[in-house]
């Protein structure tokens, strides 16, 4: 936290590009480390699905408020004021440090009959599959999201309508995270993933067809909902592949890699197909493939959500 606060304050006063770039890289390192610690701690809770969902909902809420107030704040206080404000936000978050566990839970490979024949660590392959499923899911998401505005433009929709729809989609995204937080693992993790596939395919059919204003609005809202609704379950399944908490850190890297690779791949597909059909097909294939991988991994996992007294406590969410 101290490093991130210092980086934000320095960013507000550094003028040259190279020093500013280096400071922001350092800030990214500090921020990513803090997020990894937070996610690892959430993975140690009794209901990681619910807390992962609340984590995402909090991010969306604060992000939405930031976008809402940013233009006026920037106009009044300038860019240096924005960085100082970010430093103050991080400073305020230090009040919650006492609530973070001093260390991760202790793992002892003594399992009940429910997980007989399995070990606490399933080896590297299931973990890599979970990260791959995360990667292709987010690649499919960003491949479509990056071109939603152009899809609307190509259909002759007004720029103001497209912009307002994309802005309102934040509510759909937040609703997805809130729903996941409410139901948590009450219905297991497979059913929410299946529901996500259905919603995503409906959204892609709407966006890939003859776009009217209604089809565009409904498609974008469904797409935004299905972006965030399954993530808590994906995270929880990934954590269950390695109860030491290491995979959850790499999960974030897989997300960012998917975001980074998507526009490049999507652009090549658009050039090949002279339209967005191939992008839609690729996204649909990746969404289905990702969900199937997570569903299969969910059947393999040791359903561990809580460690007490050195023993693994079993909480079955494999349905």
XYZ file of N, CA, C and O in Angstrom, residues 119-303:
740
model
N -5.350 -36.148 -4.233
C -4.409 -35.450 -3.370
C -4.775 -33.993 -3.335
O -5.541 -33.508 -4.161
N -4.217 -33.274 -2.378
C -4.510 -31.856 -2.275
C -4.132 -31.140 -3.569
O -4.820 -30.265 -4.046
N -3.030 -31.509 -4.156
C -2.642 -30.951 -5.446
C -2.842 -32.004 -6.516
O -2.360 -33.114 -6.393
N -3.578 -31.677 -7.567
C -3.850 -32.630 -8.632
C -2.740 -32.654 -9.673
O -2.881 -33.308 -10.696
N -1.661 -31.959 -9.458
C -0.641 -31.848 -10.467
C -0.829 -30.575 -11.266
O -1.764 -29.815 -11.064
N 0.056 -30.376 -12.215
C 0.082 -29.101 -12.923
C -0.967 -29.010 -14.027
O -1.442 -27.923 -14.351
N -1.360 -30.156 -14.625
C -2.247 -30.117 -15.781
C -3.613 -29.505 -15.487
O -4.062 -28.620 -16.233
N -4.330 -29.934 -14.432
C -5.634 -29.300 -14.170
C -5.529 -27.804 -13.933
O -6.382 -27.042 -14.396
N -4.475 -27.389 -13.236
C -4.296 -25.961 -13.004
C -4.076 -25.199 -14.297
O -4.643 -24.121 -14.504
N -3.253 -25.761 -15.182
C -3.022 -25.127 -16.473
C -4.295 -25.085 -17.308
O -4.541 -24.109 -18.030
N -5.105 -26.132 -17.224
C -6.376 -26.145 -17.954
C -7.312 -25.053 -17.437
O -8.004 -24.396 -18.221
N -7.334 -24.855 -16.127
C -8.166 -23.796 -15.552
C -7.719 -22.428 -16.049
O -8.546 -21.580 -16.410
N -6.410 -22.212 -16.093
C -5.889 -20.936 -16.577
C -6.163 -20.760 -18.071
O -6.470 -19.658 -18.530
N -6.060 -21.851 -18.835
C -6.363 -21.788 -20.265
C -7.835 -21.459 -20.484
O -8.182 -20.649 -21.356
N -8.712 -22.085 -19.686
C -10.145 -21.805 -19.803
C -10.443 -20.347 -19.484
O -11.273 -19.705 -20.137
N -9.757 -19.821 -18.492
C -9.902 -18.401 -18.148
C -9.422 -17.522 -19.293
O -10.068 -16.532 -19.655
N -8.295 -17.898 -19.888
C -7.707 -17.124 -20.982
C -8.650 -17.042 -22.175
O -8.918 -15.950 -22.704
N -9.176 -18.179 -22.632
C -10.021 -18.158 -23.829
C -11.374 -17.504 -23.541
O -11.962 -16.888 -24.434
N -11.859 -17.614 -22.309
C -13.111 -16.935 -21.950
C -12.950 -15.429 -22.114
O -13.770 -14.766 -22.753
N -11.881 -14.891 -21.556
C -11.668 -13.447 -21.614
C -11.227 -12.983 -22.996
O -11.498 -11.843 -23.379
N -10.577 -13.858 -23.746
C -10.255 -13.528 -25.128
C -11.544 -13.365 -25.930
O -11.692 -12.406 -26.704
N -12.476 -14.304 -25.739
C -13.765 -14.204 -26.429
C -14.545 -12.976 -26.012
O -15.169 -12.304 -26.849
N -14.520 -12.672 -24.721
C -15.221 -11.490 -24.215
C -14.693 -10.225 -24.873
O -15.448 -9.408 -25.423
N -13.380 -10.023 -24.828
C -12.809 -8.778 -25.320
C -12.825 -8.699 -26.839
O -12.890 -7.588 -27.398
N -12.781 -9.851 -27.521
C -12.843 -9.841 -28.976
C -14.153 -9.225 -29.457
O -14.190 -8.489 -30.449
N -15.234 -9.517 -28.735
C -16.544 -8.948 -29.085
C -16.667 -7.526 -28.543
O -17.085 -6.606 -29.255
N -16.287 -7.339 -27.275
C -16.464 -6.035 -26.629
C -15.714 -4.927 -27.356
O -16.212 -3.803 -27.485
N -14.528 -5.237 -27.858
C -13.706 -4.229 -28.525
C -14.365 -3.684 -29.787
O -14.052 -2.572 -30.224
N -15.314 -4.450 -30.354
C -15.908 -4.044 -31.624
C -17.422 -3.812 -31.530
O -18.083 -3.676 -32.559
N -17.946 -3.758 -30.330
C -19.385 -3.522 -30.182
C -19.800 -2.174 -30.774
O -20.854 -2.062 -31.415
N -18.980 -1.159 -30.523
C -19.314 0.164 -31.060
C -19.363 0.134 -32.584
O -20.270 0.694 -33.205
N -18.392 -0.536 -33.200
C -18.360 -0.609 -34.652
C -19.513 -1.456 -35.197
O -20.023 -1.192 -36.291
N -19.893 -2.477 -34.450
C -21.051 -3.266 -34.864
C -22.294 -2.384 -34.928
O -23.085 -2.453 -35.869
N -22.457 -1.559 -33.902
C -23.586 -0.640 -33.875
C -23.521 0.379 -34.995
O -24.528 0.675 -35.654
N -22.319 0.907 -35.231
C -22.149 1.869 -36.323
C -22.464 1.244 -37.672
O -23.108 1.860 -38.531
N -22.004 0.004 -37.856
C -22.256 -0.684 -39.110
C -23.724 -0.952 -39.359
O -24.158 -1.062 -40.513
N -24.500 -1.056 -38.276
C -25.935 -1.290 -38.398
C -26.713 0.011 -38.546
O -27.945 -0.003 -38.635
N -26.001 1.144 -38.546
C -26.659 2.431 -38.729
C -27.258 3.017 -37.466
O -28.076 3.949 -37.542
N -26.858 2.516 -36.305
C -27.380 3.051 -35.055
C -26.698 4.375 -34.728
O -25.539 4.589 -35.081
N -27.401 5.250 -34.042
C -26.848 6.554 -33.692
C -25.736 6.405 -32.660
O -25.805 5.565 -31.758
N -24.725 7.254 -32.791
C -23.576 7.191 -31.886
C -23.986 7.412 -30.436
O -23.464 6.768 -29.525
N -24.942 8.321 -30.223
C -25.384 8.600 -28.851
C -26.075 7.382 -28.245
O -25.875 7.066 -27.063
N -26.862 6.676 -29.062
C -27.550 5.471 -28.574
C -26.540 4.386 -28.231
O -26.653 3.714 -27.194
N -25.540 4.216 -29.094
C -24.506 3.206 -28.838
C -23.757 3.534 -27.552
O -23.537 2.667 -26.693
N -23.352 4.797 -27.403
C -22.619 5.203 -26.211
C -23.426 5.013 -24.937
O -22.909 4.513 -23.931
N -24.706 5.402 -24.989
C -25.565 5.246 -23.812
C -25.781 3.775 -23.471
O -25.814 3.389 -22.298
N -25.922 2.941 -24.511
C -26.112 1.510 -24.273
C -24.890 0.901 -23.599
O -25.019 0.132 -22.636
N -23.713 1.246 -24.099
C -22.491 0.716 -23.506
C -22.311 1.221 -22.075
O -21.798 0.496 -21.213
N -22.725 2.451 -21.822
C -22.627 2.990 -20.461
C -23.585 2.273 -19.519
O -23.216 1.892 -18.401
N -24.822 2.062 -19.989
C -25.828 1.397 -19.155
C -25.468 -0.071 -18.929
O -25.884 -0.676 -17.931
N -24.684 -0.650 -19.850
C -24.320 -2.066 -19.705
C -23.553 -2.317 -18.415
O -23.483 -3.462 -17.950
N -22.987 -1.257 -17.828
C -22.327 -1.406 -16.535
C -23.313 -1.932 -15.499
O -22.945 -2.717 -14.623
N -24.581 -1.512 -15.616
C -25.602 -2.008 -14.697
C -25.821 -3.501 -14.896
O -26.000 -4.256 -13.932
N -25.813 -3.945 -16.172
C -25.949 -5.370 -16.442
C -24.787 -6.166 -15.885
O -24.965 -7.257 -15.329
N -23.586 -5.618 -16.022
C -22.403 -6.282 -15.486
C -22.471 -6.369 -13.960
O -22.166 -7.410 -13.365
N -22.870 -5.267 -13.340
C -22.991 -5.246 -11.881
C -24.067 -6.212 -11.415
O -23.904 -6.915 -10.411
N -25.170 -6.283 -12.154
C -26.261 -7.201 -11.808
C -25.774 -8.646 -11.842
O -26.128 -9.456 -10.975
N -24.935 -8.981 -12.840
C -24.391 -10.333 -12.911
C -23.573 -10.684 -11.687
O -23.700 -11.778 -11.130
N -22.730 -9.761 -11.238
C -21.908 -10.017 -10.059
C -22.759 -10.111 -8.798
O -22.511 -10.954 -7.933
N -23.786 -9.255 -8.701
C -24.649 -9.260 -7.518
C -25.445 -10.554 -7.437
O -25.599 -11.151 -6.355
N -25.965 -11.018 -8.570
C -26.712 -12.284 -8.590
C -25.823 -13.433 -8.134
O -26.234 -14.289 -7.342
N -24.580 -13.457 -8.629
C -23.643 -14.497 -8.209
C -23.372 -14.419 -6.708
O -23.252 -15.445 -6.030
N -23.287 -13.202 -6.168
C -23.041 -13.033 -4.732
C -24.233 -13.527 -3.917
O -24.069 -14.101 -2.839
N -25.436 -13.307 -4.441
C -26.642 -13.711 -3.711
C -26.795 -15.229 -3.673
O -27.041 -15.817 -2.622
N -26.630 -15.862 -4.832
C -26.869 -17.309 -4.871
C -25.631 -18.096 -4.446
O -25.754 -19.246 -3.997
N -24.442 -17.475 -4.573
C -23.177 -18.138 -4.187
C -23.157 -19.552 -4.775
O -23.409 -19.737 -5.953
N -22.879 -20.557 -3.936
C -22.823 -21.934 -4.438
C -24.074 -22.716 -4.058
O -24.049 -23.942 -3.948
N -25.177 -22.008 -3.860
C -26.423 -22.649 -3.448
C -26.873 -23.703 -4.451
O -27.461 -24.722 -4.083
N -26.626 -23.465 -5.714
C -27.016 -24.407 -6.760
C -25.795 -25.083 -7.386
O -25.862 -25.575 -8.512
N -24.703 -25.100 -6.660
C -23.477 -25.658 -7.202
C -22.802 -24.664 -8.130
O -23.161 -23.482 -8.189
N -21.842 -25.132 -8.876
C -21.095 -24.281 -9.798
C -21.343 -24.642 -11.260
O -21.062 -23.841 -12.139
N -21.868 -25.826 -11.496
C -22.115 -26.246 -12.877
C -23.307 -25.511 -13.462
O -23.257 -25.007 -14.593
N -24.400 -25.432 -12.719
C -25.613 -24.798 -13.242
C -25.384 -23.333 -13.634
O -25.829 -22.906 -14.702
N -24.719 -22.525 -12.789
C -24.438 -21.149 -13.228
C -23.607 -21.078 -14.500
O -23.816 -20.191 -15.335
N -22.675 -22.012 -14.672
C -21.853 -22.012 -15.884
C -22.687 -22.365 -17.115
O -22.498 -21.801 -18.198
N -23.620 -23.298 -16.946
C -24.507 -23.662 -18.061
C -25.424 -22.494 -18.410
O -25.647 -22.182 -19.588
N -25.958 -21.851 -17.390
C -26.809 -20.672 -17.617
C -26.028 -19.602 -18.370
O -26.546 -18.944 -19.276
N -24.770 -19.436 -18.009
C -23.918 -18.443 -18.681
C -23.783 -18.749 -20.171
O -23.871 -17.842 -21.006
N -23.540 -20.018 -20.505
C -23.408 -20.393 -21.914
C -24.659 -20.002 -22.690
O -24.585 -19.417 -23.780
N -25.830 -20.336 -22.129
C -27.093 -20.042 -22.813
C -27.241 -18.533 -23.041
O -27.576 -18.078 -24.141
N -26.974 -17.745 -21.994
C -27.104 -16.288 -22.109
C -26.109 -15.736 -23.125
O -26.441 -14.867 -23.936
N -24.875 -16.239 -23.088
C -23.862 -15.751 -24.023
C -24.226 -16.055 -25.467
O -24.064 -15.208 -26.355
N -24.729 -17.243 -25.719
C -25.091 -17.608 -27.088
C -26.274 -16.778 -27.584
O -26.307 -16.371 -28.756
N -27.237 -16.509 -26.706
C -28.356 -15.641 -27.089
C -27.853 -14.237 -27.422
O -28.253 -13.631 -28.420
N -26.951 -13.726 -26.571
C -26.390 -12.389 -26.805
C -25.644 -12.332 -28.133
O -25.791 -11.374 -28.900
N -24.854 -13.362 -28.430
C -24.093 -13.376 -29.678
C -24.998 -13.498 -30.895
O -24.731 -12.906 -31.946
N -26.084 -14.264 -30.770
C -27.043 -14.371 -31.876
C -27.680 -13.011 -32.166
O -27.872 -12.634 -33.327
N -27.995 -12.284 -31.105
C -28.593 -10.956 -31.283
C -27.591 -9.992 -31.916
O -27.924 -9.240 -32.843
N -26.347 -10.022 -31.431
C -25.334 -9.087 -31.924
C -24.835 -9.460 -33.320
O -24.380 -8.598 -34.070
N -24.906 -10.733 -33.652
C -24.420 -11.169 -34.948
C -25.460 -11.174 -36.040
O -25.143 -11.409 -37.210
N -26.720 -10.889 -35.693
C -27.780 -10.877 -36.684
C -28.016 -9.488 -37.242
O -27.149 -8.610 -37.194
N -29.224 -9.286 -37.762
C -29.611 -7.965 -38.249
C -29.855 -7.062 -37.043
O -30.843 -7.225 -36.338
N -28.955 -6.121 -36.837
C -28.991 -5.335 -35.606
C -29.998 -4.197 -35.690
O -29.862 -3.275 -36.502
N -30.995 -4.269 -34.832
C -31.870 -3.123 -34.588
C -31.441 -2.511 -33.266
O -30.597 -3.064 -32.548
N -32.023 -1.382 -32.920
C -31.681 -0.762 -31.651
C -32.026 -1.666 -30.478
O -31.247 -1.802 -29.527
N -33.197 -2.329 -30.559
C -33.615 -3.226 -29.473
C -32.694 -4.422 -29.351
O -32.286 -4.802 -28.248
N -32.341 -5.035 -30.497
C -31.464 -6.197 -30.474
C -30.086 -5.825 -29.930
O -29.489 -6.578 -29.146
N -29.593 -4.665 -30.312
C -28.288 -4.218 -29.832
C -28.316 -4.004 -28.322
O -27.419 -4.458 -27.607
N -29.351 -3.343 -27.834
C -29.441 -3.053 -26.399
C -29.537 -4.341 -25.592
O -28.792 -4.535 -24.615
N -30.441 -5.240 -25.987
C -30.621 -6.495 -25.241
C -29.362 -7.341 -25.327
O -28.916 -7.927 -24.331
N -28.762 -7.409 -26.533
C -27.549 -8.198 -26.698
C -26.411 -7.711 -25.832
O -25.710 -8.507 -25.187
N -26.218 -6.401 -25.787
C -25.137 -5.834 -24.971
C -25.389 -6.069 -23.484
O -24.465 -6.417 -22.732
N -26.622 -5.903 -23.048
C -26.935 -6.110 -21.632
C -26.721 -7.560 -21.220
O -26.160 -7.843 -20.152
N -27.175 -8.494 -22.067
C -26.966 -9.910 -21.764
C -25.481 -10.249 -21.773
O -25.001 -11.018 -20.929
N -24.770 -9.685 -22.734
C -23.336 -9.925 -22.836
C -22.613 -9.430 -21.593
O -21.739 -10.116 -21.043
N -22.971 -8.237 -21.121
C -22.342 -7.673 -19.921
C -22.656 -8.513 -18.686
O -21.793 -8.737 -17.832
N -23.911 -8.973 -18.589
C -24.300 -9.830 -17.457
C -23.455 -11.098 -17.434
O -22.912 -11.492 -16.392
N -23.335 -11.748 -18.606
C -22.612 -13.017 -18.691
C -21.106 -12.839 -18.616
O -20.368 -13.822 -18.518
N -20.633 -11.614 -18.681
C -19.200 -11.335 -18.516
C -18.795 -11.559 -17.066
O -17.762 -12.170 -16.775
N -19.607 -11.099 -16.134
C -19.228 -11.109 -14.723
C -19.901 -12.197 -13.894
O -19.366 -12.589 -12.857
N -21.049 -12.674 -14.328
C -21.774 -13.677 -13.551
C -20.968 -14.953 -13.312
O -20.942 -15.470 -12.189
N -20.262 -15.507 -14.323
C -19.576 -16.781 -14.087
C -18.207 -16.661 -13.437
O -17.656 -17.667 -12.985
N -17.638 -15.451 -13.394
C -16.253 -15.305 -12.935
C -16.038 -15.816 -11.508
O -15.027 -16.482 -11.236
N -16.936 -15.537 -10.555
C -16.716 -16.078 -9.202
C -16.624 -17.594 -9.184
O -15.821 -18.163 -8.420
N -17.411 -18.268 -10.016
C -17.378 -19.727 -10.070
C -16.105 -20.216 -10.760
O -15.517 -21.225 -10.358
N -15.667 -19.495 -11.784
C -14.398 -19.829 -12.431
C -13.245 -19.692 -11.439
O -12.361 -20.558 -11.376
N -13.262 -18.609 -10.678
C -12.212 -18.390 -9.679
C -12.221 -19.481 -8.610
O -11.168 -20.010 -8.234
N -13.417 -19.815 -8.126
C -13.526 -20.814 -7.069
C -13.042 -22.180 -7.554
O -12.364 -22.910 -6.815
N -13.379 -22.544 -8.781
C -12.917 -23.816 -9.336
C -11.401 -23.795 -9.503
O -10.714 -24.774 -9.199
N -10.867 -22.680 -9.975
C -9.424 -22.554 -10.142
C -8.714 -22.687 -8.804
O -7.693 -23.381 -8.692
N -9.252 -22.038 -7.776
C -8.662 -22.129 -6.441
C -8.670 -23.571 -5.946
O -7.724 -24.039 -5.311
N -9.740 -24.306 -6.262
C -9.849 -25.681 -5.781
C -8.820 -26.599 -6.429
O -8.566 -27.695 -5.935
N -8.247 -26.176 -7.555
C -7.199 -26.972 -8.191
C -5.886 -26.903 -7.415
O -5.017 -27.754 -7.574
N -5.740 -25.890 -6.587
C -4.504 -25.714 -5.825
C -4.844 -24.916 -4.581
O -4.871 -23.685 -4.606
N -5.125 -25.615 -3.487
C -5.572 -24.942 -2.274
C -4.473 -24.133 -1.603
O -4.705 -23.488 -0.593
N -3.253 -24.147 -2.159
C -2.199 -23.302 -1.606
C -2.421 -21.842 -1.960
O -1.809 -20.961 -1.369
N -3.286 -21.572 -2.938
C -3.613 -20.195 -3.287
C -2.758 -19.588 -4.373
O -2.904 -18.413 -4.690
N -1.878 -20.371 -4.998
C -0.992 -19.805 -6.014
C -1.713 -19.555 -7.336
O -1.416 -18.601 -8.044
N -2.645 -20.445 -7.691
C -3.286 -20.330 -8.990
C -4.131 -19.068 -9.128
O -4.277 -18.533 -10.217
N -4.704 -18.613 -8.031
C -5.561 -17.437 -8.109
C -4.763 -16.214 -8.555
O -5.309 -15.304 -9.194
N -3.475 -16.188 -8.240
C -2.625 -15.084 -8.681
C -2.435 -15.153 -10.196
O -2.525 -14.145 -10.898
N -2.202 -16.350 -10.720
C -2.030 -16.525 -12.157
C -3.340 -16.336 -12.911
O -3.330 -16.035 -14.111
N -4.461 -16.508 -12.226
C -5.767 -16.286 -12.844
C -5.863 -14.857 -13.386
O -6.347 -14.624 -14.492
N -5.380 -13.906 -12.599
C -5.400 -12.505 -13.031
C -4.553 -12.304 -14.280
O -4.926 -11.558 -15.188
N -3.414 -12.982 -14.337
C -2.556 -12.874 -15.512
C -3.248 -13.444 -16.744
O -3.147 -12.886 -17.839
N -3.965 -14.556 -16.568
C -4.687 -15.163 -17.688
C -5.773 -14.229 -18.204
O -6.005 -14.130 -19.410
N -6.445 -13.521 -17.288
C -7.466 -12.548 -17.683
C -6.854 -11.457 -18.550
O -7.355 -11.127 -19.637
N -5.759 -10.883 -18.076
C -5.125 -9.766 -18.791
C -4.553 -10.221 -20.134
O -4.604 -9.468 -21.118
N -4.005 -11.438 -20.190
C -3.490 -11.944 -21.457
C -4.619 -12.110 -22.476
O -4.446 -11.826 -23.665
N -5.763 -12.575 -21.999
C -6.918 -12.697 -22.883
C -7.356 -11.353 -23.419
O -7.647 -11.204 -24.617
N -7.376 -10.353 -22.541
C -7.739 -8.995 -22.964
C -6.751 -8.464 -24.002
O -7.143 -7.795 -24.970
N -5.466 -8.724 -23.774
C -4.436 -8.181 -24.663
C -4.448 -8.856 -26.035
O -4.250 -8.197 -27.064
N -4.681 -10.167 -26.054
C -4.622 -10.906 -27.319
C -5.870 -10.715 -28.167
O -5.808 -10.814 -29.399
N -6.995 -10.427 -27.539
C -8.280 -10.407 -28.243
C -8.355 -9.412 -29.400
O -8.748 -9.794 -30.511
N -8.024 -8.132 -29.213
C -8.169 -7.185 -30.319
C -7.336 -7.552 -31.546
O -7.785 -7.362 -32.680
N -6.136 -8.093 -31.325
C -5.263 -8.459 -32.438
C -5.875 -9.605 -33.232
O -5.963 -9.560 -34.475
N -6.313 -10.636 -32.515
C -6.907 -11.802 -33.179
C -8.212 -11.420 -33.869
O -8.474 -11.821 -35.015
N -9.034 -10.642 -33.180
C -10.307 -10.228 -33.757
C -10.110 -9.399 -35.018
O -10.843 -9.558 -36.008
N -9.112 -8.536 -35.017
C -8.851 -7.699 -36.183
C -8.495 -8.551 -37.395
O -8.949 -8.277 -38.522
N -7.694 -9.601 -37.188
C -7.337 -10.489 -38.292
C -8.553 -11.237 -38.820
O -8.711 -11.424 -40.038
N -9.437 -11.658 -37.926
C -10.648 -12.369 -38.348
C -11.573 -11.445 -39.132
O -12.220 -11.873 -40.099
N -11.643 -10.193 -38.717
C -12.487 -9.227 -39.427
C -11.978 -9.013 -40.845
O -12.749 -8.954 -41.808
N -10.660 -8.932 -40.975
C -10.071 -8.753 -42.303
C -10.316 -9.982 -43.182
O -10.573 -9.867 -44.384
N -10.249 -11.158 -42.586
C -10.450 -12.397 -43.334
C -11.900 -12.545 -43.789
O -12.180 -12.920 -44.929
N -12.823 -12.232 -42.876
C -14.233 -12.450 -43.171
C -14.977 -11.230 -43.646
O -16.148 -11.315 -43.980
N -14.298 -10.082 -43.657
C -14.920 -8.826 -44.068
C -16.223 -8.562 -43.289
O -17.233 -8.197 -43.848
N -16.146 -8.789 -42.022
C -17.302 -8.574 -41.159
C -17.009 -9.148 -39.786
O -15.869 -9.526 -39.483
N -18.043 -9.239 -38.970
C -17.852 -9.673 -37.590
C -18.316 -11.105 -37.345
O -18.296 -11.579 -36.210
N -18.709 -11.815 -38.403
C -19.231 -13.169 -38.242
C -18.204 -14.107 -37.628
O -18.510 -14.864 -36.696
N -16.969 -14.073 -38.122
C -15.930 -14.956 -37.597
C -15.602 -14.632 -36.143
O -15.296 -15.533 -35.356
N -15.666 -13.359 -35.778
C -15.426 -12.967 -34.386
C -16.519 -13.549 -33.484
O -16.229 -14.079 -32.405
N -17.756 -13.466 -33.944
C -18.872 -14.015 -33.173
C -18.732 -15.528 -33.019
O -18.933 -16.082 -31.927
N -18.372 -16.203 -34.098
C -18.206 -17.660 -34.053
C -17.063 -18.044 -33.112
O -17.187 -18.981 -32.311
N -15.942 -17.319 -33.216
C -14.807 -17.594 -32.338
C -15.198 -17.410 -30.873
O -14.881 -18.259 -30.027
N -15.871 -16.319 -30.576
C -16.283 -16.061 -29.190
C -17.207 -17.162 -28.685
O -17.049 -17.657 -27.561
N -18.182 -17.565 -29.505
C -19.114 -18.619 -29.095
C -18.365 -19.916 -28.803
O -18.628 -20.594 -27.792
N -17.412 -20.269 -29.688
C -16.636 -21.500 -29.490
C -15.814 -21.428 -28.214
O -15.752 -22.402 -27.438
N -15.190 -20.280 -27.962
C -14.371 -20.126 -26.765
C -15.219 -20.153 -25.493
O -14.802 -20.711 -24.475
N -16.395 -19.541 -25.526
C -17.262 -19.543 -24.351
C -17.686 -20.966 -23.988
O -17.652 -21.366 -22.823
N -18.092 -21.722 -25.004
C -18.529 -23.103 -24.759
C -17.353 -23.946 -24.280
O -17.472 -24.710 -23.311
N -16.202 -23.825 -24.941
C -15.024 -24.595 -24.562
C -14.587 -24.270 -23.138
O -14.278 -25.168 -22.347
N -14.576 -22.998 -22.799
C -14.171 -22.589 -21.455
C -15.093 -23.178 -20.400
O -14.636 -23.721 -19.387
N -16.395 -23.073 -20.632
C -17.361 -23.597 -19.660
C -17.216 -25.104 -19.496
O -17.279 -25.630 -18.372
N -17.017 -25.817 -20.595
C -16.876 -27.273 -20.518
C -15.626 -27.668 -19.739
O -15.643 -28.643 -18.974
N -14.543 -26.917 -19.922
C -13.321 -27.202 -19.165
C -13.547 -26.991 -17.679
O -13.183 -27.826 -16.843
N -14.174 -25.864 -17.318
C -14.422 -25.586 -15.899
C -15.372 -26.613 -15.294
O -15.193 -27.029 -14.139
N -16.371 -27.027 -16.059
C -17.309 -28.040 -15.554
C -16.583 -29.357 -15.310
O -16.797 -30.029 -14.289
N -15.712 -29.754 -16.242
C -14.947 -30.984 -16.064
C -14.012 -30.889 -14.863
O -13.900 -31.833 -14.070
N -13.341 -29.753 -14.716
C -12.443 -29.567 -13.581
C -13.200 -29.562 -12.264
O -12.682 -30.020 -11.239
N -14.412 -29.042 -12.276
C -15.221 -29.019 -11.064
C -15.518 -30.419 -10.558
O -15.671 -30.645 -9.356
N -15.582 -31.380 -11.464
C -15.808 -32.768 -11.069
C -14.553 -33.400 -10.481
O -14.626 -34.333 -9.684
N -13.388 -32.892 -10.879
C -12.128 -33.428 -10.383
C -11.741 -32.899 -9.027
O -11.038 -33.549 -8.267
N -12.175 -31.703 -8.729
C -11.613 -30.964 -7.605
C -11.932 -31.580 -6.263
O -12.895 -32.306 -6.082
N -11.069 -31.278 -5.309
C -11.381 -31.506 -3.900
C -12.167 -30.301 -3.449
O -11.650 -29.191 -3.455
N -13.439 -30.452 -3.073
C -14.256 -29.283 -2.746
C -13.871 -28.671 -1.417
O -14.552 -28.814 -0.427
